[in-house]
GROMACS .gro file of C-alpha atoms in nm:
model
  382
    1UNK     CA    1  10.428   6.139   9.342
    2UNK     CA    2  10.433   6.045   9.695
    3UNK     CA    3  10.304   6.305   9.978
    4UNK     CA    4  10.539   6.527  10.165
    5UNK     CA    5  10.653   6.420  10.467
    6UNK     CA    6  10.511   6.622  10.753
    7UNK     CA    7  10.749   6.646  11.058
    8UNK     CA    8  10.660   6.864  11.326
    9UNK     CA    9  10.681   7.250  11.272
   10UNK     CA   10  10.533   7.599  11.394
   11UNK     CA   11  10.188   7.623  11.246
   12UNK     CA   12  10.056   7.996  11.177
   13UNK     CA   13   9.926   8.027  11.480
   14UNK     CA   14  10.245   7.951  11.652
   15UNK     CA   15  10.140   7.574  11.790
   16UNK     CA   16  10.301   7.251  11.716
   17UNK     CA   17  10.165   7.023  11.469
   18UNK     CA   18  10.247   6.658  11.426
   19UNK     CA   19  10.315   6.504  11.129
   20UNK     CA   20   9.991   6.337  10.992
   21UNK     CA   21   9.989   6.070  10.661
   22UNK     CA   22   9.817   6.274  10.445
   23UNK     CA   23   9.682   6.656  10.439
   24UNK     CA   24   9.333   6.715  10.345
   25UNK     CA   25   9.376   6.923  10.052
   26UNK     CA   26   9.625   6.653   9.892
   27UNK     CA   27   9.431   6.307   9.922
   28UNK     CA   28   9.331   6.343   9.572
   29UNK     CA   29   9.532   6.176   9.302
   30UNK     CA   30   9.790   6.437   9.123
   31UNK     CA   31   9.721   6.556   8.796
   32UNK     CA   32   9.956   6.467   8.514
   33UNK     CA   33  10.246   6.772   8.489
   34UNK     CA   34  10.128   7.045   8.230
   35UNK     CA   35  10.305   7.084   7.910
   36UNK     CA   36  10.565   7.372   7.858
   37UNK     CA   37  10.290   7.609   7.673
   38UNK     CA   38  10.064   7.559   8.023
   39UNK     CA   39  10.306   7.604   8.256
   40UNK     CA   40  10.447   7.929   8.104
   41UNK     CA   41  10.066   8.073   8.109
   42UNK     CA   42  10.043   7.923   8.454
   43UNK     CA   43  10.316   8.164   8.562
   44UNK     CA   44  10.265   8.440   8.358
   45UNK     CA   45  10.148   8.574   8.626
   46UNK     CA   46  10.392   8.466   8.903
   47UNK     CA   47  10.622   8.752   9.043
   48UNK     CA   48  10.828   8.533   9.246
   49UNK     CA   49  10.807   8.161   9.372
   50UNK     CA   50  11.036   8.051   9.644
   51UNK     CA   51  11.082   7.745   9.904
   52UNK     CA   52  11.229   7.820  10.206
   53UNK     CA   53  11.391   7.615  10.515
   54UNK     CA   54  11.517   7.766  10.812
   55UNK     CA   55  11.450   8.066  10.696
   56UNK     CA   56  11.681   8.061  10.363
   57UNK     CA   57  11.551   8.006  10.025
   58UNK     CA   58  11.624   7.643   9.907
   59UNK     CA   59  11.420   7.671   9.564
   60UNK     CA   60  11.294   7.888   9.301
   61UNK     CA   61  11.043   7.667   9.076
   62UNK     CA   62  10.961   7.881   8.770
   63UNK     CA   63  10.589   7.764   8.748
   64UNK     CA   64  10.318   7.676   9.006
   65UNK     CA   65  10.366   7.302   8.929
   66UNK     CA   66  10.715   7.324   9.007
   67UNK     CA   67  10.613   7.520   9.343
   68UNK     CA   68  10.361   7.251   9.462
   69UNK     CA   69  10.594   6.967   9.292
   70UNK     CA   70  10.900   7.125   9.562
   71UNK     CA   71  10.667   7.191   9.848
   72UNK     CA   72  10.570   6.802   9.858
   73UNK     CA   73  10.934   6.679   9.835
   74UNK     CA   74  11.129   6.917  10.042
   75UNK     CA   75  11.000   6.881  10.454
   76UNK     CA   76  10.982   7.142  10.692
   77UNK     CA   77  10.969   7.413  10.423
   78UNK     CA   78  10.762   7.693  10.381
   79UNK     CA   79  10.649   7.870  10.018
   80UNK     CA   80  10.607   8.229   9.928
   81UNK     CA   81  10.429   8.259   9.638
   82UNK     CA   82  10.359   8.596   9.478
   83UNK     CA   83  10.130   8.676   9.162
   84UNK     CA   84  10.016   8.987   8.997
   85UNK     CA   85   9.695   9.019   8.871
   86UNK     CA   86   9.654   8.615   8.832
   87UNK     CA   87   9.421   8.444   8.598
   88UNK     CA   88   9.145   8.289   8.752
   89UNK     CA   89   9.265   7.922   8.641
   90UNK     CA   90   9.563   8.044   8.828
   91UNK     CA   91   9.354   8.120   9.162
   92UNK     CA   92   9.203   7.783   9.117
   93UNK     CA   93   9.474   7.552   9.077
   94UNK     CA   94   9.583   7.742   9.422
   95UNK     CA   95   9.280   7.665   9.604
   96UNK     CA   96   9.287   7.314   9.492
   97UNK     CA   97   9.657   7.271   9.604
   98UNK     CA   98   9.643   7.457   9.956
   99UNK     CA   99   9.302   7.405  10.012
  100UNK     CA  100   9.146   7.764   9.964
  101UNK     CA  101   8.815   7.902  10.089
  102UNK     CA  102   8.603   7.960   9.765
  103UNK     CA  103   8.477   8.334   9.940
  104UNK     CA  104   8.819   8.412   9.999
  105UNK     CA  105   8.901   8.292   9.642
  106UNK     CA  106   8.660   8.500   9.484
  107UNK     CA  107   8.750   8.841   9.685
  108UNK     CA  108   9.116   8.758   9.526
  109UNK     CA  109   8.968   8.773   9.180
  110UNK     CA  110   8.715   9.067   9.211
  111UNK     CA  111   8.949   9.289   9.435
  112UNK     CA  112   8.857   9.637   9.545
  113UNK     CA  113   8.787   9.507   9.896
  114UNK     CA  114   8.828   9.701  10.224
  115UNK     CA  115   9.115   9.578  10.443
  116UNK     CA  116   8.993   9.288  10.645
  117UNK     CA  117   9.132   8.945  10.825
  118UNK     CA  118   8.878   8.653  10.786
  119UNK     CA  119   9.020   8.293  10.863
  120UNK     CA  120   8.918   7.973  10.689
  121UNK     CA  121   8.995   7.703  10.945
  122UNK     CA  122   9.400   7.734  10.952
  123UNK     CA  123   9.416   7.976  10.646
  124UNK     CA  124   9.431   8.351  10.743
  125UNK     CA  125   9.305   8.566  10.404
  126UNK     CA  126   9.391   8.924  10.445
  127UNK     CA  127   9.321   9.218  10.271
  128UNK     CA  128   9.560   9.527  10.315
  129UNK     CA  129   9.555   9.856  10.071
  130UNK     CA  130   9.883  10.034   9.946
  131UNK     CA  131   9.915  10.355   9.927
  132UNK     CA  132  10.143  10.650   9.753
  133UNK     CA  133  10.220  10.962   9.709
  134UNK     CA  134  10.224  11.092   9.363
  135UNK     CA  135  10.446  11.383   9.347
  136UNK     CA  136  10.401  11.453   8.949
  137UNK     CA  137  10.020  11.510   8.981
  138UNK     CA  138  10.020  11.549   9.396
  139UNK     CA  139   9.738  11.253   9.390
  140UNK     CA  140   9.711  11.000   9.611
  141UNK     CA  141   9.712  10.654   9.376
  142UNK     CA  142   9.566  10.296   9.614
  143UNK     CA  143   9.701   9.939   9.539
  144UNK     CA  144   9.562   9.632   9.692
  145UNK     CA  145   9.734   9.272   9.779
  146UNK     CA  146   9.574   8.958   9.904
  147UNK     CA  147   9.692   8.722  10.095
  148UNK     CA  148   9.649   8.352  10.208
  149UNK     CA  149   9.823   8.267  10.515
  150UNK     CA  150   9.890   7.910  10.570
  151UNK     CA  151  10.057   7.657  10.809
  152UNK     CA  152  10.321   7.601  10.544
  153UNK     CA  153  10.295   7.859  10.249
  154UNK     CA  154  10.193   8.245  10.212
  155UNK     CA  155  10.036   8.396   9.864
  156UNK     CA  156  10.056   8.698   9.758
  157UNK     CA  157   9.803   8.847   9.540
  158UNK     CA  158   9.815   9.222   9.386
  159UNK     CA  159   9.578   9.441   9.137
  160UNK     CA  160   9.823   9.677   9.167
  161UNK     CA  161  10.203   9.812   9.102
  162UNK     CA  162  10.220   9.920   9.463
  163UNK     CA  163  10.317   9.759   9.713
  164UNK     CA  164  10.627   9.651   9.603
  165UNK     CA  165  10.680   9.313   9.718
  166UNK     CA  166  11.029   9.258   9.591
  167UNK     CA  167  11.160   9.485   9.892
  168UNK     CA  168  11.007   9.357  10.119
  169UNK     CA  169  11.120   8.949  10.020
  170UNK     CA  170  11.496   9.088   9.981
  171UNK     CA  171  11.454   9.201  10.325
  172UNK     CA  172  11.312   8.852  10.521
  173UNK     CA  173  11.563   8.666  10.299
  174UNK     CA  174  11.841   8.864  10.446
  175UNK     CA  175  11.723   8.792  10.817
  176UNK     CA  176  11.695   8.417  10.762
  177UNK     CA  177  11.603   8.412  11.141
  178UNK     CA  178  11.302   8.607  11.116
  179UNK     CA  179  11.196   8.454  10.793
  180UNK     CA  180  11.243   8.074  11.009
  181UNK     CA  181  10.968   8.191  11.264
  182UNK     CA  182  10.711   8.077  10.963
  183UNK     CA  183  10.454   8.217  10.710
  184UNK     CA  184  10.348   8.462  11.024
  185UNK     CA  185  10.699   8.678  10.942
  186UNK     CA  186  10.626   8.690  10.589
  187UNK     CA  187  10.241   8.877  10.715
  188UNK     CA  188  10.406   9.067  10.933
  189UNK     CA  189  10.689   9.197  10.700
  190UNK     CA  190  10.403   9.288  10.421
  191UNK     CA  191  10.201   9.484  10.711
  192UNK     CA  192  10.492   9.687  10.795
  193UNK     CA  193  10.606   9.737  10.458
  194UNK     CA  194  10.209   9.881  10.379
  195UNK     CA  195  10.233  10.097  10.729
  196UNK     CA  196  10.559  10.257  10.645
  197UNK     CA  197  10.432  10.348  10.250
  198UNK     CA  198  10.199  10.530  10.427
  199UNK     CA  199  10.427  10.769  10.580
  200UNK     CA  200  10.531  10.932  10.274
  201UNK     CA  201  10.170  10.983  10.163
  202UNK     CA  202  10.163  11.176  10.483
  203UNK     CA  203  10.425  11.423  10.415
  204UNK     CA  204  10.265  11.474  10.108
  205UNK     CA  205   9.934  11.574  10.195
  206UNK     CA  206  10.040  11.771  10.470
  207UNK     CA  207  10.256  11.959  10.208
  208UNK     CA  208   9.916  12.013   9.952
  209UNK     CA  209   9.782  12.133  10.326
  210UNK     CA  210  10.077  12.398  10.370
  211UNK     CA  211   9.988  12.493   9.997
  212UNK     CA  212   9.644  12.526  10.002
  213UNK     CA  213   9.603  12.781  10.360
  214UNK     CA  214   9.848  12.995  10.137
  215UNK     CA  215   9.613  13.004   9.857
  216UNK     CA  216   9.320  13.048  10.095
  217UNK     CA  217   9.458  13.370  10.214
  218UNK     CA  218   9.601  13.464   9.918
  219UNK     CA  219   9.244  13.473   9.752
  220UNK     CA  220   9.296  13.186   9.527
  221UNK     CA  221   8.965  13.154   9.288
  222UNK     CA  222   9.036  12.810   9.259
  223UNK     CA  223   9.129  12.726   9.594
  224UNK     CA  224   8.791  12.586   9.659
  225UNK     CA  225   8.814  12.309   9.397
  226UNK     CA  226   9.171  12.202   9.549
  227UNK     CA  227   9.062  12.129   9.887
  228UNK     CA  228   8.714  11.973   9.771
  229UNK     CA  229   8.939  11.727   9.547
  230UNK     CA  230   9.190  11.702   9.833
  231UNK     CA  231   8.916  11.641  10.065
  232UNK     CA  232   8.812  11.363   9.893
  233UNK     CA  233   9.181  11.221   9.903
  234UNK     CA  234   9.228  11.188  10.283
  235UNK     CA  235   8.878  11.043  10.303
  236UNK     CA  236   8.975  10.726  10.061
  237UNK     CA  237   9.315  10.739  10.261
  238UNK     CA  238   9.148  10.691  10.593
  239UNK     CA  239   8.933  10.419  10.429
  240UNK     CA  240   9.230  10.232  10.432
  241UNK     CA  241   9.410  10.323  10.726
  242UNK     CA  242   9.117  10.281  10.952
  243UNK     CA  243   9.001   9.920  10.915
  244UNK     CA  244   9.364   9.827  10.932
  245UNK     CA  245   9.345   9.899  11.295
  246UNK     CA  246   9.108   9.601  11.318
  247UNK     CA  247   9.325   9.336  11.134
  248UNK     CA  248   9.601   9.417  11.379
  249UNK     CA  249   9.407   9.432  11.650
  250UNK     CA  250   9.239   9.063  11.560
  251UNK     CA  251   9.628   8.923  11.522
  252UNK     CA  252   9.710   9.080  11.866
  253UNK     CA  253   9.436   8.896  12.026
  254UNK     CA  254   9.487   8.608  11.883
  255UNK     CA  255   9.893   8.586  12.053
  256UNK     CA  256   9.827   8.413  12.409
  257UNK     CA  257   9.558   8.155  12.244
  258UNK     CA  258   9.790   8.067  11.981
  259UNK     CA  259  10.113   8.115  12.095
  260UNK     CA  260  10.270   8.364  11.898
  261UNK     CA  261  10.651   8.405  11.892
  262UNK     CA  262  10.732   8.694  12.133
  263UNK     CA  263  10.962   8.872  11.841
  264UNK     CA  264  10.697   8.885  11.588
  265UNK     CA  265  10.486   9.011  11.884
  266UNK     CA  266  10.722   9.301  11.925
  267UNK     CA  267  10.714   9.297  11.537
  268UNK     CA  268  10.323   9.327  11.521
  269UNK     CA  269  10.334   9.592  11.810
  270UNK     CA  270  10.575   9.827  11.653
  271UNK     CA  271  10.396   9.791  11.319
  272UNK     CA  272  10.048   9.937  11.501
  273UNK     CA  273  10.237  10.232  11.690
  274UNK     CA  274  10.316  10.336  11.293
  275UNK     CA  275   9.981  10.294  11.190
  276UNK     CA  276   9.809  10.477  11.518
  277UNK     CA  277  10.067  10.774  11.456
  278UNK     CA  278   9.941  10.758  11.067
  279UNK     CA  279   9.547  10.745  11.190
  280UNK     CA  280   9.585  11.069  11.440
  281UNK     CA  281   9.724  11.289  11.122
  282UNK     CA  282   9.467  11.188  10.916
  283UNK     CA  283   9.189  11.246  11.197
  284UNK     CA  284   9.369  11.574  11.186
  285UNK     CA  285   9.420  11.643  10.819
  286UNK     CA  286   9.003  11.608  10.811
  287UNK     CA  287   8.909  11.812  11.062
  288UNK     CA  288   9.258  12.094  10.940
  289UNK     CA  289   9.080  12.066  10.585
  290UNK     CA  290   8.703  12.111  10.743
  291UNK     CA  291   8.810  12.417  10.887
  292UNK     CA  292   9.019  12.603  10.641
  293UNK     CA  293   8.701  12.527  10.401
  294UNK     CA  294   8.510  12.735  10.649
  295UNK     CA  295   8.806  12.974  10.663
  296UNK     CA  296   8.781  13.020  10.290
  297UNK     CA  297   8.366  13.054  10.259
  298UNK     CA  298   8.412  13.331  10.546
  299UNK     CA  299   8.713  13.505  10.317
  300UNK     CA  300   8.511  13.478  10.021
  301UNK     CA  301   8.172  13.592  10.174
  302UNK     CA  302   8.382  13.894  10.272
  303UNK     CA  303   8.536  13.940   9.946
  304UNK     CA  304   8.193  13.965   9.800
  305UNK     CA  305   8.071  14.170  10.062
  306UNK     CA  306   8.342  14.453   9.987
  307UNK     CA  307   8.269  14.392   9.583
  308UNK     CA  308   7.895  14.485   9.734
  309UNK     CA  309   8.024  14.790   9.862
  310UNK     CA  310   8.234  14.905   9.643
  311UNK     CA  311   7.976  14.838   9.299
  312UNK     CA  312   7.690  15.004   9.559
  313UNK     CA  313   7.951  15.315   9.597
  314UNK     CA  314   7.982  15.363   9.265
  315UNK     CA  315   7.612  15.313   9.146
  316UNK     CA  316   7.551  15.570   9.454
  317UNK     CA  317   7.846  15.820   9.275
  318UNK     CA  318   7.691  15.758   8.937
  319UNK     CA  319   7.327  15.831   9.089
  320UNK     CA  320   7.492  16.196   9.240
  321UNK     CA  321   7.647  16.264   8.844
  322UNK     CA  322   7.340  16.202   8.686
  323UNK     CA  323   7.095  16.421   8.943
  324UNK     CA  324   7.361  16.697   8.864
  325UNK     CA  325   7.351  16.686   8.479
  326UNK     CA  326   6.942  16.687   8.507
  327UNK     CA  327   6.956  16.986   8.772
  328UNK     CA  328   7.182  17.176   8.511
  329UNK     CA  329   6.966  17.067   8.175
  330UNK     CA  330   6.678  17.172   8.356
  331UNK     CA  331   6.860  17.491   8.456
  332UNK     CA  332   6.925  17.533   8.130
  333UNK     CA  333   6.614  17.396   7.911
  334UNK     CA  334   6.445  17.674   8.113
  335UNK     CA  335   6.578  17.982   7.888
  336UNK     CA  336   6.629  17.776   7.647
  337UNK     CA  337   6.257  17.703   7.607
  338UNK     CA  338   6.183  18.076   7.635
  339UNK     CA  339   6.471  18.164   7.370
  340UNK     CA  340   6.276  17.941   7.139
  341UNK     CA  341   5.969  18.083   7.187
  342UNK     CA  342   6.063  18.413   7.121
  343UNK     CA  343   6.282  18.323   6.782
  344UNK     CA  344   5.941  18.189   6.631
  345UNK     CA  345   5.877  18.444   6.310
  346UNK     CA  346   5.544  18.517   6.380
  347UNK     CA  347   5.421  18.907   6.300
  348UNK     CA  348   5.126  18.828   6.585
  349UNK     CA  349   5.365  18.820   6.864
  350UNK     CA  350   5.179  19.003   7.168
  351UNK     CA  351   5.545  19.159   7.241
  352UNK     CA  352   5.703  19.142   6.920
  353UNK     CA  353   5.681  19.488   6.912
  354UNK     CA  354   5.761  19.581   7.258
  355UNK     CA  355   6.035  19.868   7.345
  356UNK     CA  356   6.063  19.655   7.654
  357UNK     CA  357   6.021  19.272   7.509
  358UNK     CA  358   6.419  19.183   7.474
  359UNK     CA  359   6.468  19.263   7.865
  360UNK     CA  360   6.137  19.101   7.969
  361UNK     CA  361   6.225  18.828   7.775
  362UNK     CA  362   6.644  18.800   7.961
  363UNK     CA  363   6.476  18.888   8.297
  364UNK     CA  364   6.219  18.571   8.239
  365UNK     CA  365   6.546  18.299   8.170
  366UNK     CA  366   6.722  18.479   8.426
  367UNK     CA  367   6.452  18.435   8.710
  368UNK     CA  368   6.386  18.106   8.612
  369UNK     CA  369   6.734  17.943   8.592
  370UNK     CA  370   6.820  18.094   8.926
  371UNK     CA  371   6.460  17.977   9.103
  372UNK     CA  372   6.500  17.645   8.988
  373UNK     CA  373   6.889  17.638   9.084
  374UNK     CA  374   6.781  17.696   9.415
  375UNK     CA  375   6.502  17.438   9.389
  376UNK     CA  376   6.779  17.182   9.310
  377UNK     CA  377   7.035  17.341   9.584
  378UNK     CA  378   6.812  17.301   9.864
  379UNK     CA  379   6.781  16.922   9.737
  380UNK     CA  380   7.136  16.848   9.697
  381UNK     CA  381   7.122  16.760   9.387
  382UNK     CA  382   7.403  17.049   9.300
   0.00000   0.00000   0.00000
């Protein structure tokens, strides 16, 4: 099959390119088409393959053969081709086609990356993480997309259900002028669509924030554990807000050296007052959450302080019972003692026999009880 026909268009960066005989990536001889069984594991993987001129889709090829197959034939057009969770046969039939930096090729496959924009001589490979807002389980659940930014065709990997691509691709295909400013659009587009998903995650931590200063003060028990895993929550979500700043930033610099349309730049600009007004509630949410932790340590040192007081009250009440039931056992062991002494049946009993003996003997428990009633008075203990 003969090579597409390169007339002169907007390359990524915004410059004009000439046409040229052949393109780097395509000098080698094509390989025979794939049977029907190939090509339908080729795209089992593809979410959505389109060729677009002027902005409006012209194509839909059903495999990656078909896509490459179409891109060659059709001139001035630009591809959009986006795959979930591809195969890595997928990934390299790709690279071969557009010419793919193995590094970048292998971050597609592995994943879990930090957002980052590296370029591979006129391919742009960007990483951007998804986020949303659970409200089932109030959790936080990350996605991740890919993508390869060409002169003449954008990819479109995910690991992940969200972001939701499909929107965003309905939405360029219904401004067919904003799509026609290039493969740049399409970056743009997916940017903003990963900005504004980050909105509602937002809301709903500052929600689980309004929730959890309630518990705090209400004395919660398990507050602590919510705002340790909640912690931990805004602390992934700023690892992928943050860097994010950088990848616009690098795009932003790059719009007087290459020439970047002035409505994408307004595009690109709005996108990054989103994402600063995102980064200043988070920076907030951190140090809101640092602070009601200390909050609840302070309430709960308290609490246990009181607990302290009142369990040392009542060991102090318990101490005042029990000195006043030993004052009045040995108040009354005293006569008792003497009672027992005198009901032992001995006949050799010095006062056994003793007109007297019987009042001696009241007049001893009597003195005794009342001396040692006023031994424990004077101590308080009665």
């Amino acid at each position: 099959m003969s090579e597409r026909p390169r007339n002169p268009i907007r390359t990524l960066a915004g410059r004009v390119r000439r046409p040229s005989p052949t393109h780097p990536s395509r000098t080698s001889p094509q390989p025979t088409a794939p049977s029907s069984r190939q090509e339908r594991r080729q795209g089992a993987s593809v979410v959505d393959s389109a060729i677009y001129v002027d902005g409006r889709r012209t194509a839909s090829p059903e495999t990656l053969a078909d896509t490459f197959r179409g891109l060659r034939e059709l001139t001035e057009s630009v591809a959009w081709i986006g795959l979930y969770r591809p195969t890595q046969d997928e990934l390299a039939a790709l690279a071969a086609e557009f010419d793919l930096h193995e590094l970048a090729v292998e971050d597609a496959i592995v994943a879990h990356q930090r957002p980052k924009i590296e370029r591979y001589g006129e391919t742009l490979f960007v990483v951007l993480r998804a986020a949303r807002y659970v409200d089932a389980s109030e959790e936080v659940e990350f996605g991740e997309v890919h993508l390869f930014v060409g002169r003449d065709f954008v990819i479109t990997v995910r690991h992940s259900e969200a972001p939701d691509l499909s929107a965003v691709r309905r939405r360029l295909e219904s401004d067919p002028e904003l799509l026609a400013l290039g493969p740049e659009a399409v970056l743009y587009a997916i940017l903003d669509r990963v900005v504004d998903g980050y909105l509602p995650v937002v809301r709903g931590l500052h929600n689980d924030i309004d929730e959890i200063e309630t518990e705090v003060f209400r004395g919660d028990p398990a507050v602590s554990r919510r705002i340790y895993e909640l912690s931990r929550e805004v602390i992934e979500f700023e690892r992928a807000v943050r860097p994010l700043a950088t990848v616009i930033q690098s795009l932003s610099a790059g719009f007087e050296k290459y020439g970047t349309d002035e409505e994408l730049r307004r595009y690109l600009r709005d996108v990054e007052d989103h994402l600063t007004q995102v980064r200043e509630q988070v920076d907030g949410f951190r140090h809101l959450l640092r602070d009601i932790l200390t909050v609840n340590a302070t309430l709960v040192a308290q609490k246990q302080n009181e607990e302290m007081k009142t369990l040392t009250e009542a060991s102090m009440d318990q101490n005042e019972e029990v000195k006043k039931i030993s004052a009045w056992a040995a108040i009354l062991f005293a006569p008792t003692l003497i009672g027992t002494v005198y009901g032992m049946n001995f006949d050799a009993m010095p006062e056994l026999h003793w007109r007297l003996g019987y009042l001696y003997a009241i007049g001893m428990m009597g003195l005794v009880s009342v001396g040692l009633y006023g031994i424990f008075k004077g101590r308080r203990w009665i």
